[in-house]
mmCIF file of C-alpha atoms in Angstrom:
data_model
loop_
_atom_site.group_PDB
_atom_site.id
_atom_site.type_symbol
_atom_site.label_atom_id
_atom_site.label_comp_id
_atom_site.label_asym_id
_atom_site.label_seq_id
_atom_site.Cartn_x
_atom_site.Cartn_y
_atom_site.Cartn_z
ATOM 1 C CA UNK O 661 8.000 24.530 25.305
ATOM 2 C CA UNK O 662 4.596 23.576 24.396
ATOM 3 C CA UNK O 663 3.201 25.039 21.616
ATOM 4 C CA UNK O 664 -0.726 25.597 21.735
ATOM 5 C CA UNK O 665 -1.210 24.728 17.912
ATOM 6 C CA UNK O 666 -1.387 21.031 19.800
ATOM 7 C CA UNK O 667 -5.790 21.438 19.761
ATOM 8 C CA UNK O 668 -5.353 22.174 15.928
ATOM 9 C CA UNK O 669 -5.843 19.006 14.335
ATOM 10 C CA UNK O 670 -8.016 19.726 11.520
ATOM 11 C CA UNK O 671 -7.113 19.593 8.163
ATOM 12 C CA UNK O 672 -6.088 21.972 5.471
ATOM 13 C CA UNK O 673 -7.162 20.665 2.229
ATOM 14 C CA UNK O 674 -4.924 23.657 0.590
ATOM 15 C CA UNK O 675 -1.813 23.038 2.362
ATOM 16 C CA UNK O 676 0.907 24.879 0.138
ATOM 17 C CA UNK O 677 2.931 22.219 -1.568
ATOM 18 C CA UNK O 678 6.513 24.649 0.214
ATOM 19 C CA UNK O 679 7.823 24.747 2.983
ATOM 20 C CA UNK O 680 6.387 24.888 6.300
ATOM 21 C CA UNK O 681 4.383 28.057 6.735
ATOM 22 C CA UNK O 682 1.145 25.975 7.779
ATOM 23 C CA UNK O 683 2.895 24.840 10.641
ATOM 24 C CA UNK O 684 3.956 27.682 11.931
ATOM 25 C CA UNK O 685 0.569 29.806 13.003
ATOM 26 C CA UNK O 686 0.958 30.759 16.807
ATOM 27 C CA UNK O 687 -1.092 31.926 18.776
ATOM 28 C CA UNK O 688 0.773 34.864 21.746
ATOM 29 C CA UNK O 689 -1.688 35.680 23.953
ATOM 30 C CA UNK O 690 -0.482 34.101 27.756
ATOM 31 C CA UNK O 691 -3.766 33.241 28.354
ATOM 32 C CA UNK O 692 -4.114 30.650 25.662
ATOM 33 C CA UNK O 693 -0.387 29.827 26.377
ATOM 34 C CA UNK O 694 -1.732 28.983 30.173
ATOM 35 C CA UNK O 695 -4.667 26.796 29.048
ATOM 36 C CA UNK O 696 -1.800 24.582 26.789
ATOM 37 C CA UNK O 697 -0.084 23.816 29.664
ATOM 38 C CA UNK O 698 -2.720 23.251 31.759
ATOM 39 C CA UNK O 699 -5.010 21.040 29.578
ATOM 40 C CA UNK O 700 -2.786 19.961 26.704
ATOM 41 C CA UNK O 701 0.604 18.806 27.973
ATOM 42 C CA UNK O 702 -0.374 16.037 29.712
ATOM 43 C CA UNK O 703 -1.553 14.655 25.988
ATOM 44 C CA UNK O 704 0.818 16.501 24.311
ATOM 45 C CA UNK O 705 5.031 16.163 25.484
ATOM 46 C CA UNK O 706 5.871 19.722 25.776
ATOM 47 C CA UNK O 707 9.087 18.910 24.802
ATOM 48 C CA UNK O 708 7.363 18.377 21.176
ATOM 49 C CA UNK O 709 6.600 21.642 18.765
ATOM 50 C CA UNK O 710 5.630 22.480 15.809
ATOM 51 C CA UNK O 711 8.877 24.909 14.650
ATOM 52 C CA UNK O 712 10.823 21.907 16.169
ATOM 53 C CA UNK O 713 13.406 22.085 13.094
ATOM 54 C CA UNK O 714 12.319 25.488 11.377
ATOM 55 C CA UNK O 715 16.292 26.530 12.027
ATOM 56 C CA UNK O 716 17.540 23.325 11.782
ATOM 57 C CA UNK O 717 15.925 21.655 8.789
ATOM 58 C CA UNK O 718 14.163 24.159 6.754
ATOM 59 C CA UNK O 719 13.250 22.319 4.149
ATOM 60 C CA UNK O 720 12.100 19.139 6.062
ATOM 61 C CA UNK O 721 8.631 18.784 5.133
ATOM 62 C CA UNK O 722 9.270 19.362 1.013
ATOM 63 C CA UNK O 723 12.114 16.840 1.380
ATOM 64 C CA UNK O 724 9.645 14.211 3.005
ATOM 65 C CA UNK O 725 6.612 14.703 0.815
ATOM 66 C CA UNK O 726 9.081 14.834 -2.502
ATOM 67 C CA UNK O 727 10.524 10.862 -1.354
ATOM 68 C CA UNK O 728 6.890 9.930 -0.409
ATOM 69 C CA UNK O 729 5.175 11.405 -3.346
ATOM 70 C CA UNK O 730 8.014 9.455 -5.141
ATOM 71 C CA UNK O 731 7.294 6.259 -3.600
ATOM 72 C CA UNK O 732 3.433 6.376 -4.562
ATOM 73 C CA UNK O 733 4.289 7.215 -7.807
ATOM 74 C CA UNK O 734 6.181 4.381 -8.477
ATOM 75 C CA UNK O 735 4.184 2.044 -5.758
ATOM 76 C CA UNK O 736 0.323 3.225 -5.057
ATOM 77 C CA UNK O 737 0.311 0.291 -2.126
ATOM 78 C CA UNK O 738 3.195 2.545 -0.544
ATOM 79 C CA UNK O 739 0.720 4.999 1.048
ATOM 80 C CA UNK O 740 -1.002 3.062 2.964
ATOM 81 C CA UNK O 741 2.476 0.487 3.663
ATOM 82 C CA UNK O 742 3.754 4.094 5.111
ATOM 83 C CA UNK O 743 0.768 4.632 7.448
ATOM 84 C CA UNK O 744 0.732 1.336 8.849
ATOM 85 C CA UNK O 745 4.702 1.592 9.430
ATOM 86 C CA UNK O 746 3.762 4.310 11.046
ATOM 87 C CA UNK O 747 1.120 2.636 13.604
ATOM 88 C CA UNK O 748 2.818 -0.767 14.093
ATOM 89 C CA UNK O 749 6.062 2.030 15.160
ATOM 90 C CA UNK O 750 3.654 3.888 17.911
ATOM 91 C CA UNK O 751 1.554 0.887 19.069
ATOM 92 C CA UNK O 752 4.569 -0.801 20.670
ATOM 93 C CA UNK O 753 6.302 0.587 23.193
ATOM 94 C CA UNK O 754 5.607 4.199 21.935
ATOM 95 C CA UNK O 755 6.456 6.395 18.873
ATOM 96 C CA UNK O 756 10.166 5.775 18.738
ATOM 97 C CA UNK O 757 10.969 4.197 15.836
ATOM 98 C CA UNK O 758 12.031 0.920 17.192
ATOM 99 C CA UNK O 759 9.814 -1.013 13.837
ATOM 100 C CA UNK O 760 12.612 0.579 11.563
ATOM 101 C CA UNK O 761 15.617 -1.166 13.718
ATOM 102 C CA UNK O 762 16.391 -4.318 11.838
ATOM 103 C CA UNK O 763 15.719 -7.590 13.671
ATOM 104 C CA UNK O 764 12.892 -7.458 16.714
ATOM 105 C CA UNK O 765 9.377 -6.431 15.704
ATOM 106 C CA UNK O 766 9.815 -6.282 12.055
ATOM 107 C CA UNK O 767 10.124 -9.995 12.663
ATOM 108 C CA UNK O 768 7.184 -10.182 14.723
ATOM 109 C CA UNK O 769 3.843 -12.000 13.455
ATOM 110 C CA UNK O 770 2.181 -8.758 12.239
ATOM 111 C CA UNK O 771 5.026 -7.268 10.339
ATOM 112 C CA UNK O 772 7.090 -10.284 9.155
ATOM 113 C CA UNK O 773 6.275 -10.364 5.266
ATOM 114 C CA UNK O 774 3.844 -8.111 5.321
ATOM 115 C CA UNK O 775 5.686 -4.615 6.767
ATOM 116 C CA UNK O 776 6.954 -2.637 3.989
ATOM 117 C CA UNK O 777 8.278 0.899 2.989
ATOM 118 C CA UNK O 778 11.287 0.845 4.890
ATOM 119 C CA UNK O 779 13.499 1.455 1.860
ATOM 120 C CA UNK O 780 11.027 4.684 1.489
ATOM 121 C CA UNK O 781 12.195 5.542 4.738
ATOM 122 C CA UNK O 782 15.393 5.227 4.313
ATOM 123 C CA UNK O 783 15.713 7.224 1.016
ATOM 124 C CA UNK O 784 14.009 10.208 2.888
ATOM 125 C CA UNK O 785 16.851 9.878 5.770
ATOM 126 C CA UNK O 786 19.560 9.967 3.385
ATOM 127 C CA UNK O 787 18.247 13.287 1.488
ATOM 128 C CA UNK O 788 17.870 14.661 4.933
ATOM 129 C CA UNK O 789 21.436 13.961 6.192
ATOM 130 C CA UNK O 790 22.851 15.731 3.313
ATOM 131 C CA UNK O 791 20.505 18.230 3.771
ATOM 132 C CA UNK O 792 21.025 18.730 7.921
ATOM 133 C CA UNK O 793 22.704 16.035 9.073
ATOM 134 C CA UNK O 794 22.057 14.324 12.217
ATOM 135 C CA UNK O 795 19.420 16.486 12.845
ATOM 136 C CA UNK O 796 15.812 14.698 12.295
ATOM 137 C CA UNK O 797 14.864 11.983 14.162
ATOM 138 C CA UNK O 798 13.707 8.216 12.257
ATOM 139 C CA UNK O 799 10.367 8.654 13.974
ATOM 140 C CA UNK O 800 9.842 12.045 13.054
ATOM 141 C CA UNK O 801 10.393 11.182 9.596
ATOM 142 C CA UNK O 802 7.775 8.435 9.692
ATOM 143 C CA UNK O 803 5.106 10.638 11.444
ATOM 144 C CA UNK O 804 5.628 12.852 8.744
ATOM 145 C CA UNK O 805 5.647 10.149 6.024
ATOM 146 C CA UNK O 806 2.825 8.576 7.108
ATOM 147 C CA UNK O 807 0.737 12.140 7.151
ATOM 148 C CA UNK O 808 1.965 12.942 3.880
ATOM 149 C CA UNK O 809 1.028 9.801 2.281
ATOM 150 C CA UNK O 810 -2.745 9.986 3.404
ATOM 151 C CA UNK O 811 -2.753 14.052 2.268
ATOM 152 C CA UNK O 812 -1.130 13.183 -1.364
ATOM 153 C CA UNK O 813 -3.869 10.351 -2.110
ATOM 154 C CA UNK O 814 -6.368 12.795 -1.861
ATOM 155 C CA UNK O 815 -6.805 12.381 2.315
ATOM 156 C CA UNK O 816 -6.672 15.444 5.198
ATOM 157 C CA UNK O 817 -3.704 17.380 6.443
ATOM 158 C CA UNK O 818 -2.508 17.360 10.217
ATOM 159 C CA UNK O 819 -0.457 19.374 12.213
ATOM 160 C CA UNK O 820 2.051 17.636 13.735
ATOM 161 C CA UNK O 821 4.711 18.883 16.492
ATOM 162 C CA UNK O 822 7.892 17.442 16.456
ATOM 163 C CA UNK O 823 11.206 16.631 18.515
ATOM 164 C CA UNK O 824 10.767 12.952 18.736
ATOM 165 C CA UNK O 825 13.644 11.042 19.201
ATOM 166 C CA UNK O 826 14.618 7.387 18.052
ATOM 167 C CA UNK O 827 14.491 4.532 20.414
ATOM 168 C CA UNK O 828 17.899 2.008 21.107
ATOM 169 C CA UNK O 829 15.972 -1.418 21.360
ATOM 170 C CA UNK O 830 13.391 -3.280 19.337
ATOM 171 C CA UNK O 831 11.384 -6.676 20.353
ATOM 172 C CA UNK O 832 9.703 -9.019 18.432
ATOM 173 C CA UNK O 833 7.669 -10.785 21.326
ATOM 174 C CA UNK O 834 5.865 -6.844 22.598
ATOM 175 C CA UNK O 835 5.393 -6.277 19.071
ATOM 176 C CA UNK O 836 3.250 -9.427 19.083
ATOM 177 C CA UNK O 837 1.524 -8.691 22.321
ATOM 178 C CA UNK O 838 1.056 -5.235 21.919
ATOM 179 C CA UNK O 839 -0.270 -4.760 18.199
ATOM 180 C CA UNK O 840 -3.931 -5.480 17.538
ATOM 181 C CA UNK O 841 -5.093 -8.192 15.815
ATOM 182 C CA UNK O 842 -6.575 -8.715 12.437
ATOM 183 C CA UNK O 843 -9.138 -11.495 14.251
ATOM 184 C CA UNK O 844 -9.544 -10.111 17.492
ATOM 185 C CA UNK O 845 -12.493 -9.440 19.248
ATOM 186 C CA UNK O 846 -13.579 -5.369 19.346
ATOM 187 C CA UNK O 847 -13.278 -5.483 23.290
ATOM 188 C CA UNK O 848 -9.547 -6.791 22.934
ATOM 189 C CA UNK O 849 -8.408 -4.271 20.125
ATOM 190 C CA UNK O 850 -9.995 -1.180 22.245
ATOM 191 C CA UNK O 851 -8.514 -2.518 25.642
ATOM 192 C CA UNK O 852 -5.060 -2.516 23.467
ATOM 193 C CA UNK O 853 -5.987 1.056 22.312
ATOM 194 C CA UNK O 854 -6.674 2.160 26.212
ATOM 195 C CA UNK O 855 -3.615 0.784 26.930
ATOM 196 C CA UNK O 856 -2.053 3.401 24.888
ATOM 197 C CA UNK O 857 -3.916 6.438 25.996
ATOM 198 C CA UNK O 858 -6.525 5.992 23.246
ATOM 199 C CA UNK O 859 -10.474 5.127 22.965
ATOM 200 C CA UNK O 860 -13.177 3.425 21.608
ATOM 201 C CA UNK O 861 -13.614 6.769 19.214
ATOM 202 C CA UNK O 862 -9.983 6.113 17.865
ATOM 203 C CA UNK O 863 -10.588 2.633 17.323
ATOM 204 C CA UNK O 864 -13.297 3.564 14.832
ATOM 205 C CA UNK O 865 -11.378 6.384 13.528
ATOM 206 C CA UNK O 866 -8.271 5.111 12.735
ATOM 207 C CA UNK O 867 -9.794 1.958 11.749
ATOM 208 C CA UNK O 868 -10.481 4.313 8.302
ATOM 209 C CA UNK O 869 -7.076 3.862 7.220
ATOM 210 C CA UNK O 870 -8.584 1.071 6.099
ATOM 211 C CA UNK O 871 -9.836 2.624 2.984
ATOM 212 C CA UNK O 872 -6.624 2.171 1.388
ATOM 213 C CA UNK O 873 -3.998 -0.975 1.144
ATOM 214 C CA UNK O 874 -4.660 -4.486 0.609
ATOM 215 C CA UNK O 875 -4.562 -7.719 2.765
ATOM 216 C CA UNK O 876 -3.172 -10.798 2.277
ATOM 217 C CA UNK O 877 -5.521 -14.087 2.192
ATOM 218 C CA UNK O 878 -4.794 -15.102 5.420
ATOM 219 C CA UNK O 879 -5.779 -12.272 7.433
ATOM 220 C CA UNK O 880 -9.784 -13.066 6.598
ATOM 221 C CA UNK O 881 -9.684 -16.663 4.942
ATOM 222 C CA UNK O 882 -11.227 -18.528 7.337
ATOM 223 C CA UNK O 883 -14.623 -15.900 7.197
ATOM 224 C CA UNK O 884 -14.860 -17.175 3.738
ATOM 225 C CA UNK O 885 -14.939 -20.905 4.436
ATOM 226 C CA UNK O 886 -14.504 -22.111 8.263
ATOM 227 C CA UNK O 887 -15.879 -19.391 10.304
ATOM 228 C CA UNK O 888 -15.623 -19.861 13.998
ATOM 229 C CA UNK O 889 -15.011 -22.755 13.067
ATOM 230 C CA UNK O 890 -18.326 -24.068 11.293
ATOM 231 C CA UNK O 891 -17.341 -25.157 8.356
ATOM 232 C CA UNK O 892 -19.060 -22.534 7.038
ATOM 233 C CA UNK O 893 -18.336 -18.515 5.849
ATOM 234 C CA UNK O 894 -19.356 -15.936 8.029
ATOM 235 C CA UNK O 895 -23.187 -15.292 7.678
ATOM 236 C CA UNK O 896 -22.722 -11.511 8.104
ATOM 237 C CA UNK O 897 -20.190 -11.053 5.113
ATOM 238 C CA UNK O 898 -21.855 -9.573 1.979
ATOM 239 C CA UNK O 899 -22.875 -12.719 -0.459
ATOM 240 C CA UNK O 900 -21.136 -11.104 -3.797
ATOM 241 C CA UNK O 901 -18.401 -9.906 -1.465
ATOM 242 C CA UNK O 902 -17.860 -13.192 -0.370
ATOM 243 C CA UNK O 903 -18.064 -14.744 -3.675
ATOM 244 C CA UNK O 904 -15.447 -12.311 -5.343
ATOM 245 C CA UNK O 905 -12.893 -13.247 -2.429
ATOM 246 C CA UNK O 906 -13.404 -16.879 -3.007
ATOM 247 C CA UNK O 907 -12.381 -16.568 -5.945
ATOM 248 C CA UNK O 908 -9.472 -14.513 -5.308
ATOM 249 C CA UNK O 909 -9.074 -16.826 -2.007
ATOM 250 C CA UNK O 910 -9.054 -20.413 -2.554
ATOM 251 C CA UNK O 911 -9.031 -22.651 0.131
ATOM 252 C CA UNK O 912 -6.011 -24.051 0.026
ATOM 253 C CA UNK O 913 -2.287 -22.589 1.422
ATOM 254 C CA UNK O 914 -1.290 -21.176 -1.585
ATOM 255 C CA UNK O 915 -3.272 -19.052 -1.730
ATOM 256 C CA UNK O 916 -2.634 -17.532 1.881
ATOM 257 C CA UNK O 917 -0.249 -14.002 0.430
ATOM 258 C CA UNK O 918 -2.342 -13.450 -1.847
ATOM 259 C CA UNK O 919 -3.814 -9.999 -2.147
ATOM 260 C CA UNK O 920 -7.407 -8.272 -1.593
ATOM 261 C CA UNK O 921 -8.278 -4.741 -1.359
ATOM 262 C CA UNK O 922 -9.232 -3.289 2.497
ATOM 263 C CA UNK O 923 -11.952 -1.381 0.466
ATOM 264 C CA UNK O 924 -13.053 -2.566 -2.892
ATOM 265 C CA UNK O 925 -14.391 0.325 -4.216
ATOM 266 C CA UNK O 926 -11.409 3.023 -4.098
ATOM 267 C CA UNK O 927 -7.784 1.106 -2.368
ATOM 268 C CA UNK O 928 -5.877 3.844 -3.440
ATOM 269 C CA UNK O 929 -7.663 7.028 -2.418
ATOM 270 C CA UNK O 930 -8.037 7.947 0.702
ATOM 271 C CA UNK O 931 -12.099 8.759 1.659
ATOM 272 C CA UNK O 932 -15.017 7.419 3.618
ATOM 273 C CA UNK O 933 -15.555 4.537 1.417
ATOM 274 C CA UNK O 934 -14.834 1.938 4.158
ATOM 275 C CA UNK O 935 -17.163 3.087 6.271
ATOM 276 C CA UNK O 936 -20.376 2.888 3.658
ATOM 277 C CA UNK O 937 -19.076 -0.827 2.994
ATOM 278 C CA UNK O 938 -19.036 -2.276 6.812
ATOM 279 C CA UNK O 939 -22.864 -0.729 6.554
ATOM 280 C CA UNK O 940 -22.986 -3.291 3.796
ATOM 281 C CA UNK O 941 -21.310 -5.716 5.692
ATOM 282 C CA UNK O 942 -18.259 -5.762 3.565
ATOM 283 C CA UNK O 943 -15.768 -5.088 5.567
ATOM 284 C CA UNK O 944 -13.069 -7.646 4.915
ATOM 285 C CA UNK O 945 -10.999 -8.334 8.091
ATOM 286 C CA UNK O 946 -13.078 -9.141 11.091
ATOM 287 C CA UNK O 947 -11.866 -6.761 13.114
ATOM 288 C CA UNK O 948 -13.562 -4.441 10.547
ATOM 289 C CA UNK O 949 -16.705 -5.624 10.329
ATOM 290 C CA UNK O 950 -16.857 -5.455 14.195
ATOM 291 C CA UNK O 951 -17.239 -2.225 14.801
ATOM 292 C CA UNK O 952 -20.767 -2.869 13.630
ATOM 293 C CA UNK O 953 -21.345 -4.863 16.857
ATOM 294 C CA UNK O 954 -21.099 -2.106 19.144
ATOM 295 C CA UNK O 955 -23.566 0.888 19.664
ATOM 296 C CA UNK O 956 -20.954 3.561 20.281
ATOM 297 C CA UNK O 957 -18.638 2.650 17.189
ATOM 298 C CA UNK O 958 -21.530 1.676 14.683
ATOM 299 C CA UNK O 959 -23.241 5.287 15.477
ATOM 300 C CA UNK O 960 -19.463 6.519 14.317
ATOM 301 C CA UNK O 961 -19.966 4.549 11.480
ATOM 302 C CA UNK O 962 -22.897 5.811 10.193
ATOM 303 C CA UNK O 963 -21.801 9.339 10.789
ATOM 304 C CA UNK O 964 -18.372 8.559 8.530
ATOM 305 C CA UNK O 965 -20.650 6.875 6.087
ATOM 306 C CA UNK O 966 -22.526 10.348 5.582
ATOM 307 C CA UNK O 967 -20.208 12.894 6.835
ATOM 308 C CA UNK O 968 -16.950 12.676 4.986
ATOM 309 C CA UNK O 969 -15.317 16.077 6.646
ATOM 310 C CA UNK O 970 -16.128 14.354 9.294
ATOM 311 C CA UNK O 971 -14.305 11.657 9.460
ATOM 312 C CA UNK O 972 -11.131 13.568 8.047
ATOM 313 C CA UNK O 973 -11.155 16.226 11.018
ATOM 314 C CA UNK O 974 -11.649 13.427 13.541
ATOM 315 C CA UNK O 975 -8.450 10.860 11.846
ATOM 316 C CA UNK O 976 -6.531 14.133 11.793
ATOM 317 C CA UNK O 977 -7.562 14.686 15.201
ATOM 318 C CA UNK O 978 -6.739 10.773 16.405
ATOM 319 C CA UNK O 979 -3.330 10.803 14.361
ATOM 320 C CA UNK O 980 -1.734 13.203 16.418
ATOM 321 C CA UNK O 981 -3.029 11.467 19.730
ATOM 322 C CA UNK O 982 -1.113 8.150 18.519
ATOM 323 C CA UNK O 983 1.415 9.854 17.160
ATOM 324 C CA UNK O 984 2.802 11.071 20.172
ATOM 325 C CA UNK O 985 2.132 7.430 22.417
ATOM 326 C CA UNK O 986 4.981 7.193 24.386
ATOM 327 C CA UNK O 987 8.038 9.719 22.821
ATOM 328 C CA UNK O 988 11.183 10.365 23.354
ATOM 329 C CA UNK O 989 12.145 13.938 23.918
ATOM 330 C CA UNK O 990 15.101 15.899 25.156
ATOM 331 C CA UNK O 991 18.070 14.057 26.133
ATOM 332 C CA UNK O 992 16.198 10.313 25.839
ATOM 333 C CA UNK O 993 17.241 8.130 22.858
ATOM 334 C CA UNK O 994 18.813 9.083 20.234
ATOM 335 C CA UNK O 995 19.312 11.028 16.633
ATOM 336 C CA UNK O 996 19.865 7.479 14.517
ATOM 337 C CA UNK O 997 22.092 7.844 11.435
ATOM 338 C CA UNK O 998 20.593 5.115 10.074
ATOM 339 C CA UNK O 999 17.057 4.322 11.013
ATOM 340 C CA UNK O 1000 18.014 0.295 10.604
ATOM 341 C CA UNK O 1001 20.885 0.719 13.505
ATOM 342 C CA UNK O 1002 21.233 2.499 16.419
ATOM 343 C CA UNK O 1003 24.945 4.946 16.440
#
């Protein structure tokens, strides 16, 4: 049944730390019910609600955010390692959990030595089959993960339905076709965001995620000393940005894993940071720094620069939209035991 919480996806900056109970506001009249199925299922599966596991799994949401607030603890990279788990997972072939299968896409360009979290994942399965076994789904777990990780470091709240089920194959070579590249031109990343039901507005939405992590050398090198080939860096990147990265950066290979923050000012709280910094031209990866290239997505730029609510309504908003690219529902795929193998 579809639930018609699916047009709630603001936040909730006071979302109680127990529980469920913010999840579970419902709204009876059939009116509304008949507008959900009329406008929202066709986004929305309406095999996918928001009491999904209330009987089932009670306690499923304080048993994720307990192993994720865990993870940070001991790891502050780990939020944002969950959230991009979490979008390499729904950009190929759909939400279904396919990047937690060993072998296939984790060895694909993007996620080979450079994906990581999975452990976190799997800690948070294991607490949950004790706790209702064979019960919640791999990819549930990770949408939830990856929305707890961005609330706990300070980041909005979604509401996210549920009933996703796990997917029985995994590929390497659609994982490289499929996921958007740290290079790539702003007209290829948003035609691989159409692709997926999504638009130019998510591409400079959930571009913000950006605001936390770190990327290795490699990703942006070549802005710092060969751009385009020139032999030259990249005459719109930020002189004491660029600078402070070729320091961190040398050119030469061994320095290709190392590390440098996505957002320089704050890479372990979640806010609107990034967005004042490409506005300074000092957004690190290309692809960042692109969104300044286009009318429609540097206007949204500028608005996330001033407007921090903002830009946390509208990522809620655009999480829930990717988070349910392509599911599994009903009878389709499976319950995994083990998010690394299928039963």
């Amino acid at each position: 049944m579809c639930h018609c919480q699916s047009h709630n996806t603001g936040l909730a900056f006071r979302q109680p730390f127990h529980g469920q109970d913010m999840e579970h506001n419902s709204f009876k009249l059939p009116f509304v019910h008949l507008l959900c199925l009329l406008l929202l299922c066709p986004l929305v599966s309406c095999q996918l609600n928001y009491k999904f596991y209330d009987y089932t799994c009670p306690n499923l949401t304080k048993i994720v955010r307990y192993g994720v607030w865990s993870a940070i603890t001991n790891d502050s990279r780990m939020a944002a390692s969950l959230l991009r788990l979490h979008f390499h997972d729904c950009f190929v072939n759909g939400c279904d959990g396919s990047l937690l299968l060993d072998g296939g896409e984790k060895n694909a360009f993007p996620n080979r030595n450079s994906a990581r979290g999975f452990e976190v994942i799997d800690g948070i399965k294991d607490s949950l089959e004790k706790a209702c076994p064979a019960t919640v789904s791999c990819t549930d777990i990770l949408a939830l993960a990856a929305r707890e990780a961005v609330y706990l470091i300070g980041g909005p709240f979604w509401f996210l339905p549920l009933g996703r089920r796990d997917g029985l194959t995994t590929s390497e070579s659609d994982a490289n076709e499929q996921l958007p590249g740290f290079s790539e031109p702003l007209e290829n990343i948003t035609a691989k965001f159409t692709s997926k039901g999504l638009d130019l507005k998510d591409v400079a939405v959930l571009s913000g995620a950006h605001t936390i992590g770190f990327a290795q050398c490699f990703t942006f090198k070549s802005r710092l000393f060969d751009f385009g080939s020139s032999g030259k860096p990249d005459p719109l990147l930020d002189t004491s940005l660029l600078t402070s990265l070729q320091s961190t950066c040398p050119n030469q290979d061994d320095s290709d894993t190392k590390l440098a923050p996505l957002d320089s000012a704050s890479s372990s709280k979640f806010d609107n940071l990034y967005y004042k910094l490409l506005l300074n031209n000092s957004g690190l990866l290309q692809s960042d720094q692109a969104l300044m290239g286009d009318n429609t997505t540097a206007s949204l730029v500028l608005n996330y620069s001033k407007f921090p609510y903002l830009f946390f309504k509208d990522f809620g908003a655009s999480m829930v939209k990717m988070a349910n690219i392509g599911v599994l529902t009903g009878q389709n795929g499976e319950i995994r035991k083990n998010c690394r193998l299928v039963n």
